[in-house]
């Protein structure tokens, strides 16, 4: 009898050891399990600005031009099957997919795109990313209520499947622009069932109402638990969609996320904490990805605050950031920033940032705070536990070099974004990932009234230089004007760039069709899973 119990116990132990992990089950079912960093603020893509939202939106919606799985510069067909432009690239015509459908079966038409851009530009909607559409002729004027007739804005449906877009200036990279979610269509026939066109945060973007035109449709949304999408049978390219579904898990703590990955609960992570990189290199290098990423980490200053309204104070705070130490000990794999915009093609900004505590103390004294005396007790706003180490490093640097004390304030993702948009913060640990491969994706956001500025800073000469660059057809002259503008930005320093991003994350070897991309926009329809895979990372 004892031997029987021992045998049963052994069998149960073996069974427990052989129990299928979540990833193994998901591999069989064709479900991709993704750590997505945070709960999305919304799935109305005209009302969001964050990377976590963009990953989900990219599964549910599609722009005129698609993303390529391995080439950031490629522009494969998306909701449009083809497009043409005039000689100076100010007028474009997109021919839509003839079998394009929303996930409820309704046809996707050029009128949907016109409605979408009308809604995005409507002043009442107050879309936080509306400036992305300011390339369209008269779009800015309509959004700022300088004109009220939308017929004057440069978008028109020539017929059900033909969309014309007229621009205020030559934009050779327009196809790449339309891959950004601000240019994606919204379903007119669904939105008007839940309110007026420009009503904010209505139920149209909630489950089960949400309808998209992307390769997947919304299946489950459990707040702060998961968002699951499943194949959209009406998608125009459904035959080339490999996954049956994706589960987006809003795991804010990267250590928790890493444990989940190692326990077989995720196919990929949103990030990997810096202090775990070396352990992964030594023990599981086949699952570690370290890739370039077009983005910048910075501190955003609320320039309406006393002291922070003085550029000398902002310069002093910036000059006492030891960026080399920060990248070595806090953000391994990142590069110390010398300006805001990372090297992008032929564009390189003037190296303006330096570590100079002595000069910083002099500037702080000139501003009225000798040795930090009388400096207000401000806070650095962060959005997740992983950002605390960086904020604590800045705390220590500013205390050591300027004798000022700074607190740390942690908020959930939605509250963190909202506080910056309403200028209800002092300083914020922030970052920006390029939306397309042109310096304007970093520079345009610091113009007056831009929904992503959130510093209250603006400069007329800065904006004048950007306006001059926008109509300049000679690339070298265009970049020179942008460089002059960025020099002004770095002298005024409404932000203090710290480092240029790199992507450190984990990816399982059974994930295929996933390649390094500078913009990290992996087209979900190209991703596939293998039930069994070798321990090496495939490049297939």
XYZ file of C-alpha atoms in Angstrom:
540
model
C 0.000 0.000 0.000
C 2.840 2.376 0.860
C 4.465 1.646 -2.474
C 1.159 2.421 -4.231
C 0.892 5.806 -2.513
C 4.523 6.517 -3.380
C 3.851 5.597 -7.000
C 0.754 7.815 -7.113
C 2.712 10.703 -5.587
C 5.463 10.221 -8.148
C 2.928 10.177 -10.984
C 1.296 13.362 -9.689
C 4.684 15.058 -9.410
C 5.593 14.069 -12.970
C 2.195 15.246 -14.171
C 2.660 18.595 -12.433
C 6.096 18.997 -13.991
C 4.677 18.207 -17.421
C 1.718 20.568 -17.106
C 1.325 22.730 -20.175
C 2.343 26.360 -19.724
C 0.143 29.233 -20.885
C 2.555 29.905 -23.747
C 2.509 26.265 -24.896
C -1.286 26.282 -24.868
C -1.346 29.617 -26.682
C 1.076 28.274 -29.298
C -1.366 25.470 -30.082
C -4.274 27.907 -30.232
C -2.437 30.563 -32.230
C -2.855 33.217 -29.507
C -0.030 35.721 -28.962
C 0.532 36.727 -25.314
C 1.963 40.235 -24.982
C 3.037 42.278 -21.993
C 1.775 45.755 -22.885
C 3.019 47.971 -20.075
C -0.183 49.702 -18.952
C -3.958 49.821 -19.163
C -4.910 51.909 -22.211
C -6.483 55.280 -21.559
C -8.943 54.573 -24.373
C -9.252 52.619 -27.609
C -10.565 55.692 -29.415
C -7.327 56.284 -31.281
C -8.168 59.929 -31.855
C -8.050 60.505 -28.086
C -4.790 58.803 -27.087
C -1.047 59.477 -27.373
C 0.668 56.510 -25.696
C 2.639 53.505 -26.929
C 0.528 50.923 -24.999
C -2.603 52.196 -26.761
C -0.874 52.190 -30.152
C -0.080 48.473 -29.946
C -3.733 47.556 -29.459
C -5.011 50.112 -31.963
C -2.629 48.672 -34.563
C -4.387 45.320 -34.279
C -7.904 46.780 -34.511
C -7.435 49.480 -37.164
C -5.376 50.116 -40.277
C -4.280 53.273 -42.051
C -4.066 53.978 -45.752
C -0.570 52.498 -45.866
C 0.548 49.400 -43.998
C 3.652 48.480 -41.979
C 6.305 46.141 -43.326
C 7.516 43.376 -40.987
C 11.237 44.034 -41.534
C 11.691 47.427 -43.241
C 10.742 50.700 -41.513
C 10.980 52.621 -44.796
C 8.786 50.281 -46.862
C 5.189 51.319 -47.571
C 3.058 48.278 -48.420
C -0.661 48.619 -49.170
C -2.999 49.070 -46.229
C -6.564 50.324 -46.426
C -5.463 51.801 -49.767
C -4.324 49.497 -52.554
C -2.410 52.242 -54.408
C -1.680 55.975 -54.426
C -0.290 58.702 -56.667
C 0.899 62.281 -56.181
C 1.595 65.404 -58.201
C 5.096 66.641 -59.004
C 5.668 68.687 -55.838
C 3.977 66.127 -53.569
C 1.298 68.501 -52.309
C -1.632 66.552 -53.747
C -2.152 62.823 -53.233
C -4.865 60.438 -54.396
C -5.412 57.121 -52.593
C -7.420 54.269 -54.135
C -8.980 52.181 -51.377
C -9.125 48.406 -51.253
C -12.295 47.425 -53.170
C -13.063 44.699 -50.618
C -12.192 46.759 -47.535
C -14.667 46.102 -44.717
C -15.228 47.126 -41.118
C -15.319 44.262 -38.630
C -19.137 44.332 -38.722
C -19.108 43.812 -42.502
C -19.886 47.409 -43.532
C -17.733 48.713 -46.411
C -14.784 51.023 -45.670
C -15.139 54.058 -47.921
C -13.331 57.296 -48.680
C -16.209 59.046 -46.913
C -15.153 57.268 -43.687
C -11.701 58.843 -43.971
C -13.158 62.296 -44.615
C -15.423 61.875 -41.574
C -12.452 60.685 -39.500
C -10.298 63.691 -40.340
C -13.274 66.020 -39.824
C -13.796 64.523 -36.360
C -10.103 64.631 -35.480
C -9.848 68.289 -36.472
C -13.068 69.363 -34.783
C -12.225 71.872 -32.014
C -14.859 70.347 -29.735
C -13.134 66.950 -29.752
C -9.868 68.519 -28.512
C -7.869 65.588 -29.842
C -4.485 65.591 -28.055
C -2.569 64.530 -31.173
C -4.408 66.692 -33.697
C -1.220 68.370 -34.955
C -0.366 65.185 -36.831
C -3.028 66.251 -39.367
C -1.781 69.819 -39.715
C 0.082 68.796 -42.880
C -3.339 68.891 -44.607
C -4.185 72.184 -46.284
C -6.376 74.380 -44.022
C -6.469 71.693 -41.315
C -4.822 73.863 -38.677
C -7.035 76.818 -39.552
C -10.154 74.686 -39.133
C -8.961 73.189 -35.854
C -8.182 76.645 -34.467
C -11.566 77.970 -35.686
C -9.999 80.451 -38.071
C -12.312 78.915 -40.680
C -15.534 77.020 -39.966
C -16.315 75.374 -43.319
C -14.740 71.907 -43.429
C -15.251 71.834 -47.202
C -12.223 74.149 -47.395
C -9.966 71.565 -45.710
C -7.867 69.561 -48.171
C -9.588 66.174 -47.926
C -12.265 65.004 -50.322
C -13.937 61.744 -51.312
C -13.879 61.763 -55.121
C -15.981 58.602 -55.025
C -16.544 55.739 -52.582
C -13.061 54.316 -53.131
C -11.010 57.420 -54.010
C -9.619 59.795 -51.382
C -7.903 63.047 -52.323
C -5.588 64.775 -49.824
C -4.188 68.255 -50.492
C -1.285 69.391 -48.323
C -0.148 72.861 -47.293
C 3.459 72.003 -48.171
C 5.433 69.239 -49.928
C 5.397 66.091 -47.762
C 7.319 63.305 -49.488
C 6.884 61.086 -46.420
C 3.063 61.259 -46.399
C 2.667 57.477 -46.970
C 4.723 56.864 -43.817
C 2.676 59.463 -41.936
C -0.572 57.650 -42.721
C 0.747 54.580 -40.898
C 0.354 56.520 -37.641
C -2.891 55.880 -35.783
C -3.947 59.535 -35.900
C -4.505 58.993 -39.637
C -6.505 55.779 -39.164
C -10.216 55.846 -39.968
C -13.011 55.675 -37.401
C -16.397 54.048 -38.143
C -18.864 56.841 -38.812
C -21.873 54.498 -38.732
C -20.958 53.360 -35.190
C -19.869 56.698 -33.729
C -23.123 58.456 -34.610
C -25.071 55.674 -32.870
C -23.430 56.707 -29.594
C -23.513 60.494 -29.787
C -22.435 63.419 -31.900
C -19.348 63.293 -34.112
C -17.166 65.328 -31.744
C -18.389 63.903 -28.421
C -15.458 62.740 -26.292
C -15.059 59.260 -24.796
C -18.443 57.834 -25.775
C -19.301 54.145 -25.711
C -18.458 53.591 -29.373
C -14.907 52.559 -28.427
C -15.980 50.184 -25.643
C -16.634 46.455 -25.896
C -18.815 45.198 -27.569
C -19.491 48.360 -29.613
C -16.039 48.961 -31.084
C -15.722 48.285 -34.808
C -12.399 48.477 -36.645
C -10.945 47.879 -40.097
C -7.778 46.060 -38.980
C -6.789 42.389 -39.034
C -8.348 41.754 -35.611
C -11.501 42.707 -33.733
C -12.105 43.314 -30.038
C -13.235 40.147 -28.205
C -12.640 40.784 -24.476
C -11.810 43.834 -22.367
C -11.387 43.220 -18.647
C -10.177 46.446 -17.065
C -6.645 46.127 -15.621
C -6.656 42.415 -16.515
C -6.464 41.884 -20.269
C -7.639 42.964 -23.690
C -8.090 40.145 -26.168
C -8.577 40.478 -29.913
C -9.547 37.801 -32.426
C -9.312 37.499 -36.189
C -11.480 39.865 -38.209
C -13.083 37.718 -40.940
C -13.969 40.841 -42.961
C -10.395 42.161 -43.143
C -9.369 42.643 -46.778
C -6.169 40.591 -46.336
C -7.561 38.023 -43.890
C -5.941 35.130 -45.736
C -2.489 36.430 -44.758
C -3.258 36.853 -41.045
C -1.438 34.088 -39.174
C -2.509 34.531 -35.545
C -5.956 33.605 -34.263
C -5.782 36.259 -31.565
C -3.664 38.447 -29.271
C -3.923 39.006 -25.510
C -2.584 42.352 -24.336
C -1.711 42.212 -20.624
C -1.295 45.604 -18.851
C 1.589 44.614 -16.558
C 3.064 47.874 -15.293
C 5.791 46.378 -13.092
C 8.590 45.117 -15.397
C 9.899 42.714 -12.739
C 6.468 41.096 -12.498
C 6.356 40.997 -16.288
C 9.790 39.337 -16.469
C 8.725 36.689 -13.940
C 5.612 36.011 -16.001
C 7.726 35.585 -19.132
C 10.116 33.184 -17.433
C 7.177 31.208 -16.077
C 5.857 30.624 -19.591
C 2.984 33.122 -19.403
C 4.084 35.615 -22.109
C 5.545 35.500 -25.605
C 7.108 38.931 -25.226
C 7.591 41.682 -22.664
C 7.097 45.417 -22.980
C 10.540 46.005 -21.495
C 13.298 44.366 -19.459
C 14.626 46.105 -16.326
C 18.198 47.286 -16.807
C 19.516 45.351 -13.822
C 18.297 42.060 -15.325
C 20.010 42.464 -18.694
C 23.309 40.874 -17.659
C 21.535 37.926 -16.048
C 19.619 37.297 -19.259
C 22.802 37.616 -21.333
C 24.473 34.975 -19.177
C 21.582 32.546 -18.725
C 18.991 33.036 -21.488
C 20.647 35.068 -24.264
C 18.469 33.482 -26.949
C 15.423 35.225 -25.468
C 16.943 38.695 -25.011
C 16.430 41.354 -27.665
C 18.525 44.545 -27.667
C 17.599 46.752 -30.604
C 17.885 50.386 -31.721
C 14.779 52.474 -31.182
C 14.135 56.007 -32.449
C 13.267 57.749 -29.200
C 14.484 60.028 -26.415
C 14.151 59.946 -22.620
C 13.780 63.412 -21.093
C 12.527 65.455 -18.171
C 9.576 67.694 -19.017
C 9.353 70.990 -17.078
C 6.124 72.825 -16.304
C 7.305 76.316 -17.220
C 4.340 77.941 -15.462
C 5.862 77.012 -12.089
C 7.955 79.589 -10.204
C 11.682 78.951 -10.724
C 10.990 76.512 -13.572
C 9.767 79.462 -15.636
C 13.390 80.692 -15.731
C 15.519 79.076 -18.481
C 18.609 79.483 -16.303
C 17.059 77.163 -13.716
C 16.124 74.616 -16.375
C 19.649 74.779 -17.791
C 21.116 74.289 -14.321
C 18.978 71.216 -13.717
C 20.006 69.825 -17.102
C 23.717 70.536 -16.615
C 23.803 68.529 -13.393
C 22.507 65.347 -15.031
C 25.431 62.996 -15.511
C 24.108 61.295 -18.634
C 27.009 58.865 -18.953
C 26.445 57.541 -15.432
C 22.700 57.436 -16.017
C 23.138 55.230 -19.093
C 25.742 53.018 -17.416
C 23.846 52.346 -14.193
C 20.185 53.134 -14.869
C 19.547 52.642 -18.585
C 22.010 50.073 -19.861
C 22.147 49.968 -23.634
C 20.886 53.549 -23.987
C 23.112 56.319 -25.381
C 23.702 59.643 -23.566
C 21.722 62.302 -25.417
C 23.528 65.362 -26.757
C 20.310 66.984 -27.984
C 16.659 66.010 -28.381
C 16.585 64.374 -31.817
C 18.670 61.221 -32.298
C 20.656 60.760 -35.490
C 18.086 60.296 -38.240
C 19.343 59.733 -41.770
C 21.322 62.806 -42.819
C 20.056 64.880 -39.896
C 22.146 65.378 -36.772
C 21.497 68.095 -34.206
C 24.166 70.310 -32.681
C 25.534 68.667 -29.484
C 24.230 71.082 -26.864
C 24.001 69.093 -23.638
C 26.862 68.981 -21.155
C 27.608 67.895 -17.615
C 28.920 71.046 -15.910
C 27.956 71.344 -12.217
C 30.066 74.464 -11.664
C 28.345 76.412 -14.430
C 24.980 75.035 -13.250
C 25.520 76.429 -9.728
C 26.410 79.798 -11.241
C 23.210 79.838 -13.324
C 21.116 78.832 -10.315
C 22.643 81.668 -8.273
C 21.994 84.164 -11.078
C 18.353 83.036 -11.042
C 18.134 83.894 -7.332
C 18.821 80.529 -5.681
C 22.464 80.529 -4.509
C 23.434 77.078 -3.262
C 19.798 76.076 -3.716
C 18.595 78.516 -1.058
C 14.860 79.253 -1.390
C 14.320 76.794 -4.216
C 10.755 75.384 -4.173
C 10.232 71.754 -3.121
C 9.041 70.208 -6.379
C 8.219 66.660 -7.475
C 9.158 64.471 -10.416
C 6.090 62.743 -11.824
C 6.562 59.116 -12.908
C 4.123 56.585 -14.333
C 5.415 53.182 -13.255
C 7.686 51.569 -10.665
C 10.452 51.007 -13.237
C 10.882 54.773 -13.571
C 11.664 55.226 -9.881
C 15.348 54.283 -10.164
C 15.903 56.973 -12.786
C 14.011 59.556 -10.752
C 16.023 58.673 -7.647
C 19.252 59.108 -9.619
C 18.141 62.618 -10.642
C 17.171 63.342 -7.032
C 20.677 62.459 -5.919
C 22.414 64.442 -8.674
C 20.419 67.605 -8.003
C 20.922 67.331 -4.268
C 24.658 66.735 -4.661
C 25.367 69.437 -7.216
C 22.687 72.077 -6.578
C 21.653 71.410 -2.955
C 17.981 71.194 -3.888
C 15.476 68.572 -2.770
C 13.003 66.972 -5.159
C 10.249 64.472 -4.343
C 8.891 61.642 -6.506
C 5.208 61.310 -7.340
C 3.941 58.051 -8.892
C 0.617 57.876 -10.791
C -1.075 55.274 -12.949
C -0.681 55.728 -16.707
C -3.962 57.531 -17.347
C -3.493 59.934 -14.435
C 0.127 60.530 -15.417
C -0.907 61.546 -18.956
C -3.817 63.649 -17.678
C -1.653 65.543 -15.181
C 0.752 66.617 -17.915
C -2.006 67.610 -20.324
C -3.592 69.823 -17.647
C -0.205 71.189 -16.443
C -0.906 69.712 -13.005
C 2.693 68.688 -12.352
C 6.132 70.188 -11.674
C 8.548 67.963 -13.563
C 7.823 64.692 -15.325
C 9.997 61.764 -16.359
C 8.948 61.328 -19.974
C 9.961 59.948 -23.327
C 9.120 60.263 -26.983
C 9.213 57.611 -29.686
C 9.345 58.810 -33.283
C 6.123 58.381 -35.240
C 7.931 58.421 -38.576
C 11.536 58.736 -39.759
C 11.871 62.507 -40.050
C 13.133 65.074 -37.474
C 9.759 66.834 -37.440
C 8.370 63.950 -35.382
C 10.522 65.300 -32.503
C 10.500 69.019 -33.253
C 6.906 69.868 -34.181
C 5.530 68.901 -30.780
C 7.106 71.903 -29.018
C 5.027 74.463 -30.916
C 2.395 76.566 -29.166
C -0.811 74.677 -28.429
C 0.531 71.286 -29.508
C -1.272 68.545 -27.599
C 2.001 66.789 -26.759
C 3.920 69.873 -25.666
C 2.553 70.017 -22.109
C 5.226 72.458 -20.905
C 3.479 75.802 -21.689
C 6.719 76.811 -23.472
C 6.759 78.231 -26.977
C 9.082 80.421 -28.998
C 8.160 82.464 -32.069
C 11.564 82.165 -33.730
C 11.557 78.399 -33.157
C 8.207 78.075 -34.915
C 9.257 80.438 -37.698
C 12.282 78.260 -38.474
C 10.128 75.133 -38.573
C 7.669 76.874 -40.903
C 10.537 77.853 -43.207
C 11.863 74.290 -43.173
C 8.418 72.919 -44.066
C 8.363 74.636 -47.466
C 12.054 74.062 -48.238
C 12.600 71.569 -51.060
C 16.395 71.362 -50.699
C 17.101 68.650 -48.052
C 20.358 70.172 -46.780
C 18.774 73.606 -46.286
C 15.693 72.020 -44.704
C 17.840 70.166 -42.150
C 19.880 73.305 -41.440
C 16.717 75.227 -40.540
C 15.588 72.385 -38.280
C 19.019 72.341 -36.653
C 18.740 76.058 -35.900
C 15.319 75.494 -34.358
C 16.580 72.626 -32.208
C 19.434 74.822 -30.986
C 16.862 77.310 -29.678
C 14.962 74.487 -27.977
C 18.116 73.228 -26.267
C 19.090 76.723 -25.091
C 15.641 77.335 -23.614
C 15.313 73.751 -22.298
C 11.613 73.304 -21.528
C 12.786 69.702 -21.549
C 16.070 68.135 -20.470
C 16.943 65.203 -22.758
C 18.787 62.440 -20.918
C 19.310 59.493 -23.248
C 18.430 58.019 -26.597
C 16.400 54.868 -26.396
C 17.271 51.281 -27.077
C 14.782 48.437 -26.859
C 15.623 45.857 -24.190
C 12.924 43.201 -24.030
C 12.286 39.465 -24.076
C 10.908 37.425 -26.974
C 10.338 33.702 -27.178
C 11.980 31.778 -30.052
C 8.697 30.319 -31.327
C 7.615 33.825 -32.396
C 8.235 34.232 -36.144
C 7.800 37.150 -38.529
C 9.150 39.541 -35.890
C 12.184 41.627 -36.860
C 14.081 44.579 -35.344
C 12.371 47.840 -36.343
C 13.467 51.381 -35.505
C 9.854 52.445 -34.894
C 8.849 49.120 -33.279
C 5.676 48.959 -35.391
C 5.331 45.222 -35.926
C 2.416 44.452 -38.271
C 0.315 41.982 -36.338
C -0.885 40.146 -39.423
C 2.709 39.051 -40.165
C 3.421 37.571 -36.721
C 3.062 33.813 -36.367
C 3.774 31.124 -33.775
C 5.384 27.701 -33.959
C 4.285 25.035 -31.498
C 7.852 23.856 -31.022
C 10.945 25.897 -31.628
C 14.644 25.574 -31.107
C 16.118 27.724 -28.332
C 17.672 30.132 -30.821
C 15.927 33.247 -32.141
C 14.978 32.809 -35.759
C 15.257 35.575 -38.319
C 12.583 34.017 -40.468
